[in-house]
C-alpha cells in the first residue's frame, strides 16, 4: 500500500465534515497518492470542505447534484484544467426527516421524489457527465446500505432510493463497460456519521450489529475507505456492477 492510485485523479462528492465516509475515502485515496478534487454543496459547507481539502492538498469545486448546470460546470472546470478523471466517488443521500420518522406507507409523493432525486438519480447524472473525462477508463463508486434489500426500522424511503441506486449501478455498469468504466457500490455497515444523527434507536442498531455480525464489531470508516481504494485501483479491473458489503459480515446472517 501507498501507490495504488498513483497517477490517478479522483473526484469525491459528499464530504460534509470530518466524520463523513467520503472524507475517510479521500484520506485513503490521498495515502495511495491520488490527486483529489472534492465538491461542496452551497456556501454553508464551503468553509468546512475548504479546511479538510487543505489537509489533503485537494482542489475544491462547488456542486449541487440536483442542478444539472452545476454538474456540467464542475466537469467543464476539470476539462478546462486539462484533468482526466480516473475515479468518481458518490457519497450523497437525502430524505426529509419526517419520512425517516413515520411509517413508510405515509411517504408523500414529494418526499419520495426528493429522496430518489438526491440519493439515486444524482449518480446517473454524475456518471453521464464524468464519463467523457474518463478517457483512460475509470471507476465510479457509490455508497449504499442494507436497507436497499431488507427492511430496516426507520430507513423507509431511503431504502427504496438505495434499491434504485443499486439497480442504477448495474445499468450504468452495462452502459459504460464498453468504455472501460466500472461502476460499483459499497454497502457499508452502520457508522455514526452526521447522516445518522438524530436517527431514532441508532445506538441500539449499532449494538445489535456488533452482537450479531460474524466479526462481532461495527464497521470503521477506514475499512470502507480501503475497499474504495481497491475498487478505484487497477486491482479491481475485472469488477463492475457489484455491491460489495463492508459490514463485518452482518448481511450474511439469517438468525
Ligand atoms: C438512516 C435512517 C434510519 C436508519 C438508518 C439510517 N440506519 C443507518 C442510517 C440504520 C445506518 C444512515 N444511512 C445509511 C443513510 O443512508 C442516511 C441517510 C439520510 C440521513 C438523514 C438524516 C437527516 C435528514 N435527512 C437524511 N437523509 C438521508 O434530514
Tab-separated table of C-alpha atoms and ligand atoms in Angstrom:
chain	number	residue	atom	x	y	z
A	1	UNK	CA	0.000	0.000	0.000
A	2	UNK	CA	0.982	3.595	-0.790
A	3	UNK	CA	0.931	3.783	-4.573
A	4	UNK	CA	-2.277	2.016	-5.532
A	5	UNK	CA	-3.767	5.199	-7.011
A	6	UNK	CA	-0.572	6.890	-8.152
A	7	UNK	CA	-1.148	8.952	-11.293
A	8	UNK	CA	-4.934	8.872	-10.870
A	9	UNK	CA	-7.289	11.795	-10.291
A	10	UNK	CA	-10.368	11.183	-8.150
A	11	UNK	CA	-13.478	13.333	-7.840
A	12	UNK	CA	-15.205	12.881	-4.479
A	13	UNK	CA	-18.738	14.143	-3.854
A	14	UNK	CA	-20.256	14.041	-0.386
A	15	UNK	CA	-17.659	15.271	2.093
A	16	UNK	CA	-19.777	17.165	4.631
A	17	UNK	CA	-17.347	17.068	7.568
A	18	UNK	CA	-14.527	15.120	9.199
A	19	UNK	CA	-16.823	12.189	10.040
A	20	UNK	CA	-18.139	11.686	6.513
A	21	UNK	CA	-17.367	8.322	4.884
A	22	UNK	CA	-16.389	10.410	1.850
A	23	UNK	CA	-13.672	12.093	3.935
A	24	UNK	CA	-12.297	8.727	5.099
A	25	UNK	CA	-12.219	7.723	1.430
A	26	UNK	CA	-10.450	10.976	0.485
A	27	UNK	CA	-7.794	10.345	3.147
A	28	UNK	CA	-7.187	6.777	1.939
A	29	UNK	CA	-7.033	7.908	-1.716
A	30	UNK	CA	-4.505	10.575	-0.725
A	31	UNK	CA	-2.436	7.963	1.135
A	32	UNK	CA	-2.335	5.992	-2.130
A	33	UNK	CA	-1.124	9.095	-3.977
A	34	UNK	CA	-4.270	10.013	-5.882
A	35	UNK	CA	-4.857	13.625	-6.828
A	36	UNK	CA	-8.134	14.759	-5.298
A	37	UNK	CA	-10.968	17.052	-6.290
A	38	UNK	CA	-13.664	17.464	-3.624
A	39	UNK	CA	-17.030	19.108	-4.095
A	40	UNK	CA	-19.165	21.008	-1.611
A	41	UNK	CA	-22.838	21.895	-1.706
A	42	UNK	CA	-23.663	25.533	-1.042
A	43	UNK	CA	-21.846	28.247	0.868
A	44	UNK	CA	-22.722	26.662	4.210
A	45	UNK	CA	-20.408	23.728	3.533
A	46	UNK	CA	-17.744	25.649	1.698
A	47	UNK	CA	-15.551	26.506	4.675
A	48	UNK	CA	-15.615	23.032	6.219
A	49	UNK	CA	-14.689	21.370	2.937
A	50	UNK	CA	-12.032	24.032	2.309
A	51	UNK	CA	-10.343	23.214	5.616
A	52	UNK	CA	-10.488	19.460	5.031
A	53	UNK	CA	-9.168	19.841	1.481
A	54	UNK	CA	-6.225	21.871	2.701
A	55	UNK	CA	-5.195	18.887	4.857
A	56	UNK	CA	-5.241	16.695	1.757
A	57	UNK	CA	-3.865	19.121	-0.806
A	58	UNK	CA	-7.144	18.712	-2.693
A	59	UNK	CA	-8.812	21.077	-5.136
A	60	UNK	CA	-12.393	22.036	-4.268
A	61	UNK	CA	-15.286	22.969	-6.534
A	62	UNK	CA	-18.979	23.630	-5.847
A	63	UNK	CA	-21.610	21.120	-6.948
A	64	UNK	CA	-25.259	20.747	-6.012
A	65	UNK	CA	-26.172	17.422	-7.640
A	66	UNK	CA	-29.823	18.440	-8.073
A	67	UNK	CA	-28.750	21.131	-10.563
A	68	UNK	CA	-27.613	19.808	-13.984
A	69	UNK	CA	-25.821	23.082	-14.738
A	70	UNK	CA	-23.669	22.677	-11.606
A	71	UNK	CA	-22.687	19.121	-12.562
A	72	UNK	CA	-21.910	20.364	-16.082
A	73	UNK	CA	-19.973	23.345	-14.716
A	74	UNK	CA	-17.921	21.074	-12.464
A	75	UNK	CA	-16.913	18.790	-15.355
A	76	UNK	CA	-16.247	21.800	-17.597
A	77	UNK	CA	-13.934	23.222	-14.928
A	78	UNK	CA	-11.994	19.928	-14.826
A	79	UNK	CA	-11.793	19.813	-18.611
A	80	UNK	CA	-10.504	23.389	-18.713
A	81	UNK	CA	-7.819	22.449	-16.183
A	82	UNK	CA	-6.828	19.649	-18.571
A	83	UNK	CA	-7.718	16.989	-15.998
A	84	UNK	CA	-8.501	13.441	-16.917
A	85	UNK	CA	-10.714	11.674	-14.376
A	86	UNK	CA	-9.944	8.154	-13.193
A	87	UNK	CA	-12.325	7.745	-10.278
A	88	UNK	CA	-15.562	9.260	-9.020
A	89	UNK	CA	-16.898	8.655	-5.515
A	90	UNK	CA	-20.582	9.461	-4.970
A	91	UNK	CA	-21.421	9.549	-1.266
A	92	UNK	CA	-24.624	11.580	-1.227
A	93	UNK	CA	-28.093	10.890	0.137
A	94	UNK	CA	-31.018	12.871	1.444
A	95	UNK	CA	-34.573	12.234	2.562
A	96	UNK	CA	-36.864	14.534	4.501
A	97	UNK	CA	-36.534	13.831	8.183
A	98	UNK	CA	-40.318	13.269	8.531
A	99	UNK	CA	-40.003	10.408	6.075
A	100	UNK	CA	-37.426	8.696	8.319
A	101	UNK	CA	-39.664	9.048	11.352
A	102	UNK	CA	-43.063	7.960	10.043
A	103	UNK	CA	-44.299	4.663	8.594
A	104	UNK	CA	-43.065	4.161	5.005
A	105	UNK	CA	-46.660	3.916	3.806
A	106	UNK	CA	-47.099	7.589	4.727
A	107	UNK	CA	-44.320	8.799	2.417
A	108	UNK	CA	-45.582	11.724	0.344
A	109	UNK	CA	-45.114	11.956	-3.413
A	110	UNK	CA	-42.791	14.932	-2.917
A	111	UNK	CA	-40.754	13.145	-0.241
A	112	UNK	CA	-40.406	10.049	-2.398
A	113	UNK	CA	-39.233	12.128	-5.366
A	114	UNK	CA	-36.809	14.155	-3.230
A	115	UNK	CA	-35.138	11.037	-1.796
A	116	UNK	CA	-34.831	9.453	-5.227
A	117	UNK	CA	-33.572	12.594	-6.938
A	118	UNK	CA	-30.789	13.328	-4.454
A	119	UNK	CA	-29.863	9.768	-3.479
A	120	UNK	CA	-30.239	7.809	-6.737
A	121	UNK	CA	-30.702	9.963	-9.837
A	122	UNK	CA	-27.680	12.077	-8.902
A	123	UNK	CA	-25.442	9.051	-9.581
A	124	UNK	CA	-26.839	8.752	-13.090
A	125	UNK	CA	-26.350	12.464	-13.778
A	126	UNK	CA	-22.805	12.499	-12.374
A	127	UNK	CA	-21.799	9.308	-14.210
A	128	UNK	CA	-23.073	10.664	-17.537
A	129	UNK	CA	-21.184	13.937	-17.082
A	130	UNK	CA	-17.973	12.314	-15.804
A	131	UNK	CA	-17.698	9.567	-18.431
A	132	UNK	CA	-16.284	11.817	-21.218
A	133	UNK	CA	-13.428	12.825	-18.876
A	134	UNK	CA	-12.560	9.178	-18.135
A	135	UNK	CA	-10.501	8.800	-21.276
A	136	UNK	CA	-8.242	6.089	-19.830
A	137	UNK	CA	-11.150	4.084	-18.393
A	138	UNK	CA	-12.311	4.681	-14.856
A	139	UNK	CA	-14.047	3.612	-11.686
A	140	UNK	CA	-17.298	5.066	-10.379
A	141	UNK	CA	-18.243	4.194	-6.842
A	142	UNK	CA	-21.296	4.931	-4.717
A	143	UNK	CA	-22.288	4.197	-1.124
A	144	UNK	CA	-25.314	2.090	-0.288
A	145	UNK	CA	-26.849	0.473	2.760
A	146	UNK	CA	-28.516	-2.835	3.657
A	147	UNK	CA	-31.885	-1.053	3.800
A	148	UNK	CA	-31.856	-1.344	-0.022
A	149	UNK	CA	-32.586	-5.078	0.200
A	150	UNK	CA	-34.015	-5.562	3.711
A	151	UNK	CA	-36.452	-3.648	5.849
A	152	UNK	CA	-34.525	-1.643	8.461
A	153	UNK	CA	-36.568	0.309	11.036
A	154	UNK	CA	-36.986	3.989	10.040
A	155	UNK	CA	-34.885	3.685	6.883
A	156	UNK	CA	-38.113	3.798	4.890
A	157	UNK	CA	-37.964	5.835	1.679
A	158	UNK	CA	-34.154	5.836	1.851
A	159	UNK	CA	-34.247	2.048	1.464
A	160	UNK	CA	-36.338	2.344	-1.669
A	161	UNK	CA	-33.988	5.040	-3.016
A	162	UNK	CA	-30.948	2.835	-2.253
A	163	UNK	CA	-32.642	-0.020	-4.150
A	164	UNK	CA	-32.919	2.355	-7.128
A	165	UNK	CA	-29.286	3.351	-6.604
A	166	UNK	CA	-28.086	-0.269	-6.630
A	167	UNK	CA	-30.107	-1.029	-9.761
A	168	UNK	CA	-28.657	2.135	-11.332
A	169	UNK	CA	-25.173	0.783	-10.593
A	170	UNK	CA	-25.974	-2.293	-12.690
A	171	UNK	CA	-27.457	-0.380	-15.628
A	172	UNK	CA	-24.629	2.175	-15.596
A	173	UNK	CA	-22.064	-0.630	-15.446
A	174	UNK	CA	-23.670	-2.137	-18.543
A	175	UNK	CA	-23.731	1.199	-20.422
A	176	UNK	CA	-20.224	2.326	-19.506
A	177	UNK	CA	-18.424	-1.025	-19.571
A	178	UNK	CA	-17.535	-0.719	-23.265
A	179	UNK	CA	-15.633	2.486	-22.355
A	180	UNK	CA	-13.754	0.547	-19.659
A	181	UNK	CA	-15.564	2.487	-16.941
A	182	UNK	CA	-16.526	0.327	-13.993
A	183	UNK	CA	-19.436	1.130	-11.677
A	184	UNK	CA	-19.822	-0.410	-8.224
A	185	UNK	CA	-21.341	0.239	-4.803
A	186	UNK	CA	-20.077	-0.357	-1.301
A	187	UNK	CA	-22.827	-1.291	1.127
A	188	UNK	CA	-21.363	-0.134	4.427
A	189	UNK	CA	-22.464	-1.266	7.857
A	190	UNK	CA	-23.929	1.452	10.087
A	191	UNK	CA	-21.444	4.164	11.068
A	192	UNK	CA	-22.176	7.103	13.378
A	193	UNK	CA	-21.786	9.946	10.878
A	194	UNK	CA	-23.808	13.159	10.643
A	195	UNK	CA	-26.203	11.230	8.363
A	196	UNK	CA	-27.062	9.024	11.324
A	197	UNK	CA	-27.502	11.866	13.796
A	198	UNK	CA	-30.959	12.048	15.279
A	199	UNK	CA	-31.980	8.691	13.819
A	200	UNK	CA	-34.149	7.015	16.406
A	201	UNK	CA	-32.552	3.972	18.119
A	202	UNK	CA	-29.340	4.296	16.112
A	203	UNK	CA	-27.191	3.292	19.082
A	204	UNK	CA	-29.194	0.112	19.602
A	205	UNK	CA	-28.795	-0.704	15.895
A	206	UNK	CA	-25.015	-0.369	16.319
A	207	UNK	CA	-25.082	-2.609	19.399
A	208	UNK	CA	-27.216	-5.254	17.693
A	209	UNK	CA	-24.939	-5.320	14.625
A	210	UNK	CA	-21.834	-5.698	16.804
A	211	UNK	CA	-23.505	-8.572	18.671
A	212	UNK	CA	-24.648	-10.460	15.572
A	213	UNK	CA	-22.031	-9.740	12.900
A	214	UNK	CA	-19.503	-12.524	12.241
A	215	UNK	CA	-16.649	-10.167	13.169
A	216	UNK	CA	-18.527	-9.183	16.379
A	217	UNK	CA	-17.979	-5.464	15.907
A	218	UNK	CA	-19.122	-2.466	13.899
A	219	UNK	CA	-17.725	-1.097	10.666
A	220	UNK	CA	-14.977	1.518	10.709
A	221	UNK	CA	-14.817	4.306	8.132
A	222	UNK	CA	-11.211	3.311	7.312
A	223	UNK	CA	-12.408	-0.170	6.276
A	224	UNK	CA	-14.938	1.319	3.893
A	225	UNK	CA	-12.211	3.616	2.590
A	226	UNK	CA	-9.733	0.792	1.939
A	227	UNK	CA	-12.371	-1.088	-0.062
A	228	UNK	CA	-12.956	2.118	-2.016
A	229	UNK	CA	-9.203	2.244	-2.758
A	230	UNK	CA	-9.398	-1.315	-4.084
A	231	UNK	CA	-12.393	-0.532	-6.309
A	232	UNK	CA	-10.773	2.636	-7.674
A	233	UNK	CA	-7.477	0.840	-8.308
A	234	UNK	CA	-6.401	-1.406	-11.161
A	235	UNK	CA	-6.602	-4.354	-8.735
A	236	UNK	CA	-10.382	-4.232	-9.319
A	237	UNK	CA	-10.083	-4.027	-13.119
A	238	UNK	CA	-12.381	-7.050	-13.516
A	239	UNK	CA	-15.041	-5.873	-11.051
A	240	UNK	CA	-18.099	-3.948	-12.245
A	241	UNK	CA	-21.810	-3.789	-11.492
A	242	UNK	CA	-21.302	-5.103	-7.977
A	243	UNK	CA	-22.414	-4.248	-4.484
A	244	UNK	CA	-19.623	-5.074	-2.014
A	245	UNK	CA	-20.648	-5.434	1.645
A	246	UNK	CA	-18.218	-3.836	4.072
A	247	UNK	CA	-20.233	-4.598	7.176
A	248	UNK	CA	-18.282	-7.004	9.422
A	249	UNK	CA	-20.310	-9.738	7.687
A	250	UNK	CA	-23.671	-8.725	9.208
A	251	UNK	CA	-25.503	-9.090	5.915
A	252	UNK	CA	-25.000	-12.892	5.653
A	253	UNK	CA	-26.690	-13.751	8.937
A	254	UNK	CA	-30.180	-15.258	8.936
A	255	UNK	CA	-30.514	-15.665	12.700
B	1	LIG	C1	-30.830	6.440	8.429
B	1	LIG	C2	-32.168	6.382	8.804
B	1	LIG	C3	-32.698	5.303	9.508
B	1	LIG	C4	-31.891	4.254	9.834
B	1	LIG	C5	-30.566	4.301	9.465
B	1	LIG	C6	-30.020	5.391	8.764
B	1	LIG	N1	-29.545	3.408	9.648
B	1	LIG	C7	-28.407	3.880	9.081
B	1	LIG	C8	-28.657	5.140	8.530
B	1	LIG	C9	-29.697	2.153	10.371
B	1	LIG	C10	-27.101	3.166	9.067
B	1	LIG	C11	-27.672	6.039	7.826
B	1	LIG	N2	-27.727	5.811	6.374
B	1	LIG	C12	-27.216	4.556	5.872
B	1	LIG	C13	-28.232	6.733	5.479
B	1	LIG	O1	-28.256	6.444	4.297
B	1	LIG	C14	-28.748	8.028	5.929
B	1	LIG	C15	-29.388	8.855	5.067
B	1	LIG	C16	-30.068	10.072	5.468
B	1	LIG	C17	-29.985	10.641	6.729
B	1	LIG	C18	-30.673	11.812	7.005
B	1	LIG	C19	-30.697	12.449	8.364
B	1	LIG	C20	-31.004	13.921	8.300
B	1	LIG	C21	-32.026	14.284	7.274
B	1	LIG	N3	-32.149	13.540	6.160
B	1	LIG	C22	-31.433	12.389	5.949
B	1	LIG	N4	-31.478	11.809	4.734
B	1	LIG	C23	-30.803	10.694	4.491
B	1	LIG	O2	-32.726	15.294	7.438
